[in-house]
Amino acid sequence: MNIQIFGKSKCFDTKKAERYFKERGVKVQRIDLLDKGLSKGEYNSIKQAVGGYEALIDPNCKDKDLLALITYLAEEDKEEKLLENPKLMKTPIVRNGKKATIGYQPDIWKNWE
């Protein structure tokens, strides 16, 4: 298992996800989403695994202006804006090869073992 956790340092669900894998002795690679962001390839892989970019958008993010802007952008510009602003994404994004989940999903992770 090659687990990557993309998250924000102050996100409790990200910390819970890290603890979940640590308790099971699974090594994880933690990537700070706000610091490093996602590469275009990682983004496309995750987007495909979770069913589209809409699933990545956090409706409860703190930057309401940016969230509103994304809502009214042309369809082809929304993904680019989301990639530029990872603070709009729900966390944690947990990736295992081609599989990925958004949020704290221990029921799904159990099946990865």
PDB file of C-alpha atoms in Angstrom, residues 12-89:
ATOM      1  CA  PHE A  12      -8.729  17.608  12.392  1.00  0.00           C
ATOM      2  CA  ASP A  13      -9.898  15.050   9.824  1.00  0.00           C
ATOM      3  CA  THR A  14      -6.424  15.046   8.283  1.00  0.00           C
ATOM      4  CA  LYS A  15      -4.917  14.307  11.698  1.00  0.00           C
ATOM      5  CA  LYS A  16      -7.480  11.545  12.264  1.00  0.00           C
ATOM      6  CA  ALA A  17      -6.614   9.991   8.888  1.00  0.00           C
ATOM      7  CA  GLU A  18      -2.895  10.040   9.734  1.00  0.00           C
ATOM      8  CA  ARG A  19      -3.622   8.419  13.092  1.00  0.00           C
ATOM      9  CA  TYR A  20      -5.829   5.762  11.445  1.00  0.00           C
ATOM     10  CA  PHE A  21      -2.986   4.545   9.227  1.00  0.00           C
ATOM     11  CA  LYS A  22      -0.321   4.945  11.913  1.00  0.00           C
ATOM     12  CA  GLU A  23      -2.308   2.728  14.307  1.00  0.00           C
ATOM     13  CA  ARG A  24      -2.372   0.019  11.630  1.00  0.00           C
ATOM     14  CA  GLY A  25       1.369   0.292  10.937  1.00  0.00           C
ATOM     15  CA  VAL A  26       0.901   1.683   7.430  1.00  0.00           C
ATOM     16  CA  LYS A  27       3.495   4.186   6.256  1.00  0.00           C
ATOM     17  CA  VAL A  28       2.018   7.344   4.788  1.00  0.00           C
ATOM     18  CA  GLN A  29       3.387  10.221   2.792  1.00  0.00           C
ATOM     19  CA  ARG A  30       1.877  13.443   4.101  1.00  0.00           C
ATOM     20  CA  ILE A  31       1.675  16.412   1.743  1.00  0.00           C
ATOM     21  CA  ASP A  32       0.630  19.851   2.972  1.00  0.00           C
ATOM     22  CA  LEU A  33      -2.000  20.912   0.466  1.00  0.00           C
ATOM     23  CA  LEU A  34      -1.630  24.629   1.182  1.00  0.00           C
ATOM     24  CA  ASP A  35       2.167  24.515   0.896  1.00  0.00           C
ATOM     25  CA  LYS A  36       2.741  22.120  -2.015  1.00  0.00           C
ATOM     26  CA  GLY A  37      -0.665  21.813  -3.659  1.00  0.00           C
ATOM     27  CA  LEU A  38      -1.481  19.099  -6.186  1.00  0.00           C
ATOM     28  CA  SER A  39       0.304  18.465  -9.453  1.00  0.00           C
ATOM     29  CA  LYS A  40      -1.842  18.340 -12.589  1.00  0.00           C
ATOM     30  CA  GLY A  41      -1.370  14.548 -12.786  1.00  0.00           C
ATOM     31  CA  GLU A  42      -2.283  13.983  -9.129  1.00  0.00           C
ATOM     32  CA  TYR A  43      -5.302  16.238  -9.523  1.00  0.00           C
ATOM     33  CA  ASN A  44      -6.559  14.361 -12.608  1.00  0.00           C
ATOM     34  CA  SER A  45      -6.051  10.977 -10.933  1.00  0.00           C
ATOM     35  CA  ILE A  46      -7.923  12.059  -7.789  1.00  0.00           C
ATOM     36  CA  LYS A  47     -10.669  13.766  -9.789  1.00  0.00           C
ATOM     37  CA  GLN A  48     -11.256  10.582 -11.769  1.00  0.00           C
ATOM     38  CA  ALA A  49     -11.300   8.415  -8.619  1.00  0.00           C
ATOM     39  CA  VAL A  50     -13.833  10.575  -6.751  1.00  0.00           C
ATOM     40  CA  GLY A  51     -16.145  11.339  -9.663  1.00  0.00           C
ATOM     41  CA  GLY A  52     -15.281  14.848 -10.814  1.00  0.00           C
ATOM     42  CA  TYR A  53     -13.875  18.107  -9.521  1.00  0.00           C
ATOM     43  CA  GLU A  54     -17.162  19.068  -7.845  1.00  0.00           C
ATOM     44  CA  ALA A  55     -16.495  16.458  -5.136  1.00  0.00           C
ATOM     45  CA  LEU A  56     -13.215  18.219  -4.298  1.00  0.00           C
ATOM     46  CA  ILE A  57     -14.808  21.601  -3.540  1.00  0.00           C
ATOM     47  CA  ASP A  58     -15.442  22.303   0.139  1.00  0.00           C
ATOM     48  CA  PRO A  59     -18.712  24.267   0.473  1.00  0.00           C
ATOM     49  CA  ASN A  60     -17.688  25.194   4.057  1.00  0.00           C
ATOM     50  CA  CYS A  61     -14.305  26.727   3.199  1.00  0.00           C
ATOM     51  CA  LYS A  62     -13.481  30.040   4.874  1.00  0.00           C
ATOM     52  CA  ASP A  63     -12.875  32.015   1.669  1.00  0.00           C
ATOM     53  CA  LYS A  64     -16.508  32.602   0.680  1.00  0.00           C
ATOM     54  CA  ASP A  65     -15.563  35.138  -2.037  1.00  0.00           C
ATOM     55  CA  LEU A  66     -13.373  32.613  -3.845  1.00  0.00           C
ATOM     56  CA  LEU A  67     -16.049  29.952  -3.431  1.00  0.00           C
ATOM     57  CA  ALA A  68     -18.601  32.290  -5.028  1.00  0.00           C
ATOM     58  CA  LEU A  69     -16.171  33.082  -7.857  1.00  0.00           C
ATOM     59  CA  ILE A  70     -15.739  29.373  -8.651  1.00  0.00           C
ATOM     60  CA  THR A  71     -19.514  29.000  -8.802  1.00  0.00           C
ATOM     61  CA  TYR A  72     -19.849  31.656 -11.514  1.00  0.00           C
ATOM     62  CA  LEU A  73     -16.768  30.868 -13.600  1.00  0.00           C
ATOM     63  CA  ALA A  74     -17.051  29.238 -16.999  1.00  0.00           C
ATOM     64  CA  GLU A  75     -16.891  25.440 -16.767  1.00  0.00           C
ATOM     65  CA  GLU A  76     -13.435  25.211 -18.385  1.00  0.00           C
ATOM     66  CA  ASP A  77     -11.956  27.758 -15.928  1.00  0.00           C
ATOM     67  CA  LYS A  78     -13.280  26.196 -12.707  1.00  0.00           C
ATOM     68  CA  GLU A  79     -10.747  23.370 -12.539  1.00  0.00           C
ATOM     69  CA  GLU A  80      -7.815  25.701 -13.188  1.00  0.00           C
ATOM     70  CA  LYS A  81      -8.969  28.031 -10.397  1.00  0.00           C
ATOM     71  CA  LEU A  82      -9.404  25.062  -8.043  1.00  0.00           C
ATOM     72  CA  LEU A  83      -5.852  23.870  -8.790  1.00  0.00           C
ATOM     73  CA  GLU A  84      -4.487  27.381  -8.135  1.00  0.00           C
ATOM     74  CA  ASN A  85      -6.360  27.612  -4.804  1.00  0.00           C
ATOM     75  CA  PRO A  86      -6.050  24.334  -2.871  1.00  0.00           C
ATOM     76  CA  LYS A  87      -7.617  25.995   0.201  1.00  0.00           C
ATOM     77  CA  LEU A  88     -10.974  25.413  -1.552  1.00  0.00           C
ATOM     78  CA  MET A  89     -10.529  21.627  -1.427  1.00  0.00           C
TER      79      MET A  89
END
